[in-house]
Amino acid sequence: MAASNTFADQLRHAIRDSDQSRYRICKETGIDQASLSRFMNGAGLSLDHIERLVSHLALELVKIKKKGN
């Protein structure tokens, strides 16, 4: 099975690879556990929650230019 490269999948992977429980992530970001659980199971997430997770996990968003653009 090929690995997915969507932003959501990369964020899910970063959450799984962090040394933090989902409970701790929720407590420290203010995201409710149900929302994070739904996201981890394939649902979407609001931009506000994405920004909180990116900041909390110390991730950096980088836009990569495609050839021809």
PDB file of N, CA and C in Angstrom:
ATOM      1  N   MET A   1       0.842  -1.181   0.000  1.00  0.00           N
ATOM      2  CA  MET A   1       0.000   0.000   0.000  1.00  0.00           C
ATOM      3  C   MET A   1       0.888   1.244   0.000  1.00  0.00           C
ATOM      4  N   ALA A   2       0.620   2.179  -0.872  1.00  0.00           N
ATOM      5  CA  ALA A   2       1.417   3.394  -0.981  1.00  0.00           C
ATOM      6  C   ALA A   2       1.079   4.354   0.152  1.00  0.00           C
ATOM      7  N   ALA A   3       2.101   5.038   0.644  1.00  0.00           N
ATOM      8  CA  ALA A   3       1.888   6.017   1.702  1.00  0.00           C
ATOM      9  C   ALA A   3       1.231   7.258   1.120  1.00  0.00           C
ATOM     10  N   SER A   4       0.304   7.821   1.878  1.00  0.00           N
ATOM     11  CA  SER A   4      -0.382   9.026   1.427  1.00  0.00           C
ATOM     12  C   SER A   4       0.438  10.244   1.823  1.00  0.00           C
ATOM     13  N   ASN A   5       0.419  11.249   0.980  1.00  0.00           N
ATOM     14  CA  ASN A   5       1.180  12.459   1.238  1.00  0.00           C
ATOM     15  C   ASN A   5       0.300  13.665   1.501  1.00  0.00           C
ATOM     16  N   THR A   6      -0.962  13.462   1.819  1.00  0.00           N
ATOM     17  CA  THR A   6      -1.810  14.619   2.080  1.00  0.00           C
ATOM     18  C   THR A   6      -1.345  15.303   3.356  1.00  0.00           C
ATOM     19  N   PHE A   7      -1.666  16.582   3.451  1.00  0.00           N
ATOM     20  CA  PHE A   7      -1.312  17.329   4.653  1.00  0.00           C
ATOM     21  C   PHE A   7      -1.933  16.684   5.884  1.00  0.00           C
ATOM     22  N   ALA A   8      -3.201  16.299   5.789  1.00  0.00           N
ATOM     23  CA  ALA A   8      -3.894  15.693   6.929  1.00  0.00           C
ATOM     24  C   ALA A   8      -3.191  14.413   7.374  1.00  0.00           C
ATOM     25  N   ASP A   9      -2.792  13.589   6.425  1.00  0.00           N
ATOM     26  CA  ASP A   9      -2.095  12.348   6.773  1.00  0.00           C
ATOM     27  C   ASP A   9      -0.739  12.630   7.417  1.00  0.00           C
ATOM     28  N   GLN A  10      -0.051  13.636   6.936  1.00  0.00           N
ATOM     29  CA  GLN A  10       1.235  14.000   7.531  1.00  0.00           C
ATOM     30  C   GLN A  10       1.044  14.515   8.955  1.00  0.00           C
ATOM     31  N   LEU A  11      -0.021  15.285   9.179  1.00  0.00           N
ATOM     32  CA  LEU A  11      -0.305  15.790  10.525  1.00  0.00           C
ATOM     33  C   LEU A  11      -0.680  14.632  11.452  1.00  0.00           C
ATOM     34  N   ARG A  12      -1.483  13.707  10.968  1.00  0.00           N
ATOM     35  CA  ARG A  12      -1.831  12.523  11.775  1.00  0.00           C
ATOM     36  C   ARG A  12      -0.565  11.747  12.153  1.00  0.00           C
ATOM     37  N   HIS A  13       0.324  11.597  11.194  1.00  0.00           N
ATOM     38  CA  HIS A  13       1.583  10.885  11.440  1.00  0.00           C
ATOM     39  C   HIS A  13       2.407  11.618  12.507  1.00  0.00           C
ATOM     40  N   ALA A  14       2.466  12.930  12.434  1.00  0.00           N
ATOM     41  CA  ALA A  14       3.224  13.716  13.413  1.00  0.00           C
ATOM     42  C   ALA A  14       2.626  13.563  14.810  1.00  0.00           C
ATOM     43  N   ILE A  15       1.306  13.514  14.891  1.00  0.00           N
ATOM     44  CA  ILE A  15       0.643  13.326  16.186  1.00  0.00           C
ATOM     45  C   ILE A  15       0.992  11.950  16.746  1.00  0.00           C
ATOM     46  N   ARG A  16       0.906  10.922  15.912  1.00  0.00           N
ATOM     47  CA  ARG A  16       1.224   9.557  16.359  1.00  0.00           C
ATOM     48  C   ARG A  16       2.688   9.441  16.787  1.00  0.00           C
ATOM     49  N   ASP A  17       3.578  10.138  16.074  1.00  0.00           N
ATOM     50  CA  ASP A  17       5.007  10.045  16.368  1.00  0.00           C
ATOM     51  C   ASP A  17       5.447  10.909  17.543  1.00  0.00           C
ATOM     52  N   SER A  18       4.581  11.819  17.979  1.00  0.00           N
ATOM     53  CA  SER A  18       4.954  12.651  19.125  1.00  0.00           C
ATOM     54  C   SER A  18       4.965  11.766  20.367  1.00  0.00           C
ATOM     55  N   ASP A  19       5.705  12.153  21.345  1.00  0.00           N
ATOM     56  CA  ASP A  19       5.762  11.375  22.588  1.00  0.00           C
ATOM     57  C   ASP A  19       4.682  11.825  23.560  1.00  0.00           C
ATOM     58  N   GLN A  20       3.585  12.335  23.023  1.00  0.00           N
ATOM     59  CA  GLN A  20       2.515  12.863  23.860  1.00  0.00           C
ATOM     60  C   GLN A  20       1.237  12.060  23.642  1.00  0.00           C
ATOM     61  N   SER A  21       0.489  11.893  24.712  1.00  0.00           N
ATOM     62  CA  SER A  21      -0.806  11.232  24.574  1.00  0.00           C
ATOM     63  C   SER A  21      -1.776  12.198  23.905  1.00  0.00           C
ATOM     64  N   ARG A  22      -2.813  11.650  23.309  1.00  0.00           N
ATOM     65  CA  ARG A  22      -3.846  12.506  22.718  1.00  0.00           C
ATOM     66  C   ARG A  22      -4.502  13.353  23.802  1.00  0.00           C
ATOM     67  N   TYR A  23      -4.654  12.775  24.992  1.00  0.00           N
ATOM     68  CA  TYR A  23      -5.236  13.520  26.115  1.00  0.00           C
ATOM     69  C   TYR A  23      -4.398  14.765  26.409  1.00  0.00           C
ATOM     70  N   ARG A  24      -3.091  14.600  26.489  1.00  0.00           N
ATOM     71  CA  ARG A  24      -2.201  15.736  26.778  1.00  0.00           C
ATOM     72  C   ARG A  24      -2.274  16.784  25.667  1.00  0.00           C
ATOM     73  N   ILE A  25      -2.261  16.324  24.416  1.00  0.00           N
ATOM     74  CA  ILE A  25      -2.352  17.252  23.289  1.00  0.00           C
ATOM     75  C   ILE A  25      -3.638  18.062  23.391  1.00  0.00           C
ATOM     76  N   CYS A  26      -4.731  17.392  23.701  1.00  0.00           N
ATOM     77  CA  CYS A  26      -6.021  18.086  23.826  1.00  0.00           C
ATOM     78  C   CYS A  26      -5.995  19.091  24.969  1.00  0.00           C
ATOM     79  N   LYS A  27      -5.472  18.689  26.120  1.00  0.00           N
ATOM     80  CA  LYS A  27      -5.409  19.588  27.276  1.00  0.00           C
ATOM     81  C   LYS A  27      -4.576  20.827  26.965  1.00  0.00           C
ATOM     82  N   GLU A  28      -3.469  20.645  26.279  1.00  0.00           N
ATOM     83  CA  GLU A  28      -2.552  21.753  26.041  1.00  0.00           C
ATOM     84  C   GLU A  28      -2.942  22.626  24.853  1.00  0.00           C
ATOM     85  N   THR A  29      -3.787  22.121  23.972  1.00  0.00           N
ATOM     86  CA  THR A  29      -4.204  22.912  22.810  1.00  0.00           C
ATOM     87  C   THR A  29      -5.621  23.446  22.929  1.00  0.00           C
ATOM     88  N   GLY A  30      -6.403  22.879  23.847  1.00  0.00           N
ATOM     89  CA  GLY A  30      -7.797  23.283  23.971  1.00  0.00           C
ATOM     90  C   GLY A  30      -8.713  22.619  22.959  1.00  0.00           C
ATOM     91  N   ILE A  31      -8.211  21.636  22.249  1.00  0.00           N
ATOM     92  CA  ILE A  31      -9.019  20.885  21.280  1.00  0.00           C
ATOM     93  C   ILE A  31      -9.726  19.765  22.037  1.00  0.00           C
ATOM     94  N   ASP A  32     -11.035  19.624  21.814  1.00  0.00           N
ATOM     95  CA  ASP A  32     -11.745  18.571  22.543  1.00  0.00           C
ATOM     96  C   ASP A  32     -11.343  17.197  22.007  1.00  0.00           C
ATOM     97  N   GLN A  33     -11.377  16.223  22.900  1.00  0.00           N
ATOM     98  CA  GLN A  33     -10.910  14.881  22.559  1.00  0.00           C
ATOM     99  C   GLN A  33     -11.704  14.253  21.423  1.00  0.00           C
ATOM    100  N   ALA A  34     -12.996  14.532  21.360  1.00  0.00           N
ATOM    101  CA  ALA A  34     -13.826  13.957  20.294  1.00  0.00           C
ATOM    102  C   ALA A  34     -13.370  14.459  18.928  1.00  0.00           C
ATOM    103  N   SER A  35     -13.052  15.749  18.824  1.00  0.00           N
ATOM    104  CA  SER A  35     -12.599  16.314  17.545  1.00  0.00           C
ATOM    105  C   SER A  35     -11.282  15.691  17.109  1.00  0.00           C
ATOM    106  N   LEU A  36     -10.355  15.557  18.050  1.00  0.00           N
ATOM    107  CA  LEU A  36      -9.061  14.971  17.706  1.00  0.00           C
ATOM    108  C   LEU A  36      -9.222  13.498  17.333  1.00  0.00           C
ATOM    109  N   SER A  37     -10.063  12.789  18.053  1.00  0.00           N
ATOM    110  CA  SER A  37     -10.304  11.381  17.744  1.00  0.00           C
ATOM    111  C   SER A  37     -10.904  11.214  16.353  1.00  0.00           C
ATOM    112  N   ARG A  38     -11.886  12.047  16.020  1.00  0.00           N
ATOM    113  CA  ARG A  38     -12.490  11.978  14.681  1.00  0.00           C
ATOM    114  C   ARG A  38     -11.446  12.272  13.606  1.00  0.00           C
ATOM    115  N   PHE A  39     -10.596  13.279  13.854  1.00  0.00           N
ATOM    116  CA  PHE A  39      -9.541  13.610  12.895  1.00  0.00           C
ATOM    117  C   PHE A  39      -8.591  12.428  12.709  1.00  0.00           C
ATOM    118  N   MET A  40      -8.188  11.810  13.806  1.00  0.00           N
ATOM    119  CA  MET A  40      -7.252  10.689  13.720  1.00  0.00           C
ATOM    120  C   MET A  40      -7.863   9.499  12.985  1.00  0.00           C
ATOM    121  N   ASN A  41      -9.190   9.452  12.941  1.00  0.00           N
ATOM    122  CA  ASN A  41      -9.892   8.372  12.242  1.00  0.00           C
ATOM    123  C   ASN A  41     -10.338   8.767  10.843  1.00  0.00           C
ATOM    124  N   GLY A  42      -9.836   9.904  10.332  1.00  0.00           N
ATOM    125  CA  GLY A  42     -10.073  10.250   8.940  1.00  0.00           C
ATOM    126  C   GLY A  42     -10.957  11.449   8.672  1.00  0.00           C
ATOM    127  N   ALA A  43     -11.567  12.025   9.685  1.00  0.00           N
ATOM    128  CA  ALA A  43     -12.414  13.203   9.478  1.00  0.00           C
ATOM    129  C   ALA A  43     -11.547  14.450   9.316  1.00  0.00           C
ATOM    130  N   GLY A  44     -12.187  15.536   8.936  1.00  0.00           N
ATOM    131  CA  GLY A  44     -11.484  16.800   8.786  1.00  0.00           C
ATOM    132  C   GLY A  44     -11.303  17.505  10.118  1.00  0.00           C
ATOM    133  N   LEU A  45     -10.639  18.648  10.066  1.00  0.00           N
ATOM    134  CA  LEU A  45     -10.361  19.441  11.252  1.00  0.00           C
ATOM    135  C   LEU A  45     -10.411  20.905  10.859  1.00  0.00           C
ATOM    136  N   SER A  46     -10.883  21.748  11.757  1.00  0.00           N
ATOM    137  CA  SER A  46     -10.978  23.175  11.442  1.00  0.00           C
ATOM    138  C   SER A  46      -9.579  23.779  11.313  1.00  0.00           C
ATOM    139  N   LEU A  47      -9.492  24.884  10.591  1.00  0.00           N
ATOM    140  CA  LEU A  47      -8.212  25.569  10.419  1.00  0.00           C
ATOM    141  C   LEU A  47      -7.650  26.003  11.769  1.00  0.00           C
ATOM    142  N   ASP A  48      -8.518  26.458  12.664  1.00  0.00           N
ATOM    143  CA  ASP A  48      -8.078  26.861  13.999  1.00  0.00           C
ATOM    144  C   ASP A  48      -7.410  25.690  14.723  1.00  0.00           C
ATOM    145  N   HIS A  49      -8.026  24.530  14.666  1.00  0.00           N
ATOM    146  CA  HIS A  49      -7.451  23.359  15.326  1.00  0.00           C
ATOM    147  C   HIS A  49      -6.154  22.925  14.650  1.00  0.00           C
ATOM    148  N   ILE A  50      -6.104  23.022  13.339  1.00  0.00           N
ATOM    149  CA  ILE A  50      -4.867  22.688  12.623  1.00  0.00           C
ATOM    150  C   ILE A  50      -3.742  23.611  13.069  1.00  0.00           C
ATOM    151  N   GLU A  51      -4.030  24.899  13.149  1.00  0.00           N
ATOM    152  CA  GLU A  51      -3.012  25.866  13.577  1.00  0.00           C
ATOM    153  C   GLU A  51      -2.535  25.567  14.991  1.00  0.00           C
ATOM    154  N   ARG A  52      -3.452  25.201  15.880  1.00  0.00           N
ATOM    155  CA  ARG A  52      -3.072  24.867  17.257  1.00  0.00           C
ATOM    156  C   ARG A  52      -2.163  23.642  17.294  1.00  0.00           C
ATOM    157  N   LEU A  53      -2.509  22.622  16.513  1.00  0.00           N
ATOM    158  CA  LEU A  53      -1.697  21.406  16.488  1.00  0.00           C
ATOM    159  C   LEU A  53      -0.318  21.665  15.897  1.00  0.00           C
ATOM    160  N   VAL A  54      -0.268  22.402  14.808  1.00  0.00           N
ATOM    161  CA  VAL A  54       1.011  22.719  14.168  1.00  0.00           C
ATOM    162  C   VAL A  54       1.914  23.464  15.149  1.00  0.00           C
ATOM    163  N   SER A  55       1.351  24.434  15.851  1.00  0.00           N
ATOM    164  CA  SER A  55       2.123  25.194  16.828  1.00  0.00           C
ATOM    165  C   SER A  55       2.564  24.306  17.991  1.00  0.00           C
ATOM    166  N   HIS A  56       1.644  23.541  18.531  1.00  0.00           N
ATOM    167  CA  HIS A  56       1.938  22.687  19.685  1.00  0.00           C
ATOM    168  C   HIS A  56       3.015  21.652  19.371  1.00  0.00           C
ATOM    169  N   LEU A  57       2.958  21.087  18.188  1.00  0.00           N
ATOM    170  CA  LEU A  57       3.920  20.054  17.802  1.00  0.00           C
ATOM    171  C   LEU A  57       5.200  20.636  17.209  1.00  0.00           C
ATOM    172  N   ALA A  58       5.286  21.974  17.175  1.00  0.00           N
ATOM    173  CA  ALA A  58       6.460  22.680  16.648  1.00  0.00           C
ATOM    174  C   ALA A  58       6.752  22.263  15.209  1.00  0.00           C
ATOM    175  N   LEU A  59       5.685  22.180  14.412  1.00  0.00           N
ATOM    176  CA  LEU A  59       5.826  21.850  13.000  1.00  0.00           C
ATOM    177  C   LEU A  59       5.939  23.126  12.184  1.00  0.00           C
ATOM    178  N   GLU A  60       6.454  23.005  10.991  1.00  0.00           N
ATOM    179  CA  GLU A  60       6.582  24.144  10.083  1.00  0.00           C
ATOM    180  C   GLU A  60       5.887  23.796   8.772  1.00  0.00           C
ATOM    181  N   LEU A  61       5.032  24.699   8.325  1.00  0.00           N
ATOM    182  CA  LEU A  61       4.362  24.513   7.043  1.00  0.00           C
ATOM    183  C   LEU A  61       5.219  25.128   5.956  1.00  0.00           C
ATOM    184  N   VAL A  62       5.510  24.348   4.934  1.00  0.00           N
ATOM    185  CA  VAL A  62       6.349  24.813   3.835  1.00  0.00           C
ATOM    186  C   VAL A  62       5.637  24.512   2.530  1.00  0.00           C
ATOM    187  N   LYS A  63       5.488  25.530   1.695  1.00  0.00           N
ATOM    188  CA  LYS A  63       4.882  25.332   0.385  1.00  0.00           C
ATOM    189  C   LYS A  63       5.982  24.948  -0.591  1.00  0.00           C
ATOM    190  N   ILE A  64       5.759  23.853  -1.288  1.00  0.00           N
ATOM    191  CA  ILE A  64       6.731  23.377  -2.269  1.00  0.00           C
ATOM    192  C   ILE A  64       6.196  23.696  -3.652  1.00  0.00           C
ATOM    193  N   LYS A  65       6.994  24.408  -4.436  1.00  0.00           N
ATOM    194  CA  LYS A  65       6.578  24.759  -5.792  1.00  0.00           C
ATOM    195  C   LYS A  65       6.702  23.545  -6.692  1.00  0.00           C
ATOM    196  N   LYS A  66       5.679  23.343  -7.494  1.00  0.00           N
ATOM    197  CA  LYS A  66       5.704  22.255  -8.466  1.00  0.00           C
ATOM    198  C   LYS A  66       6.343  22.755  -9.748  1.00  0.00           C
ATOM    199  N   LYS A  67       6.932  21.854 -10.496  1.00  0.00           N
ATOM    200  CA  LYS A  67       7.514  22.227 -11.784  1.00  0.00           C
ATOM    201  C   LYS A  67       6.434  22.791 -12.684  1.00  0.00           C
ATOM    202  N   GLY A  68       6.761  23.836 -13.390  1.00  0.00           N
ATOM    203  CA  GLY A  68       5.826  24.439 -14.333  1.00  0.00           C
ATOM    204  C   GLY A  68       4.938  25.502 -13.724  1.00  0.00           C
ATOM    205  N   ASN A  69       5.058  25.755 -12.436  1.00  0.00           N
ATOM    206  CA  ASN A  69       4.243  26.799 -11.784  1.00  0.00           C
ATOM    207  C   ASN A  69       5.061  28.014 -11.489  1.00  0.00           C
TER     208      ASN A  69
END
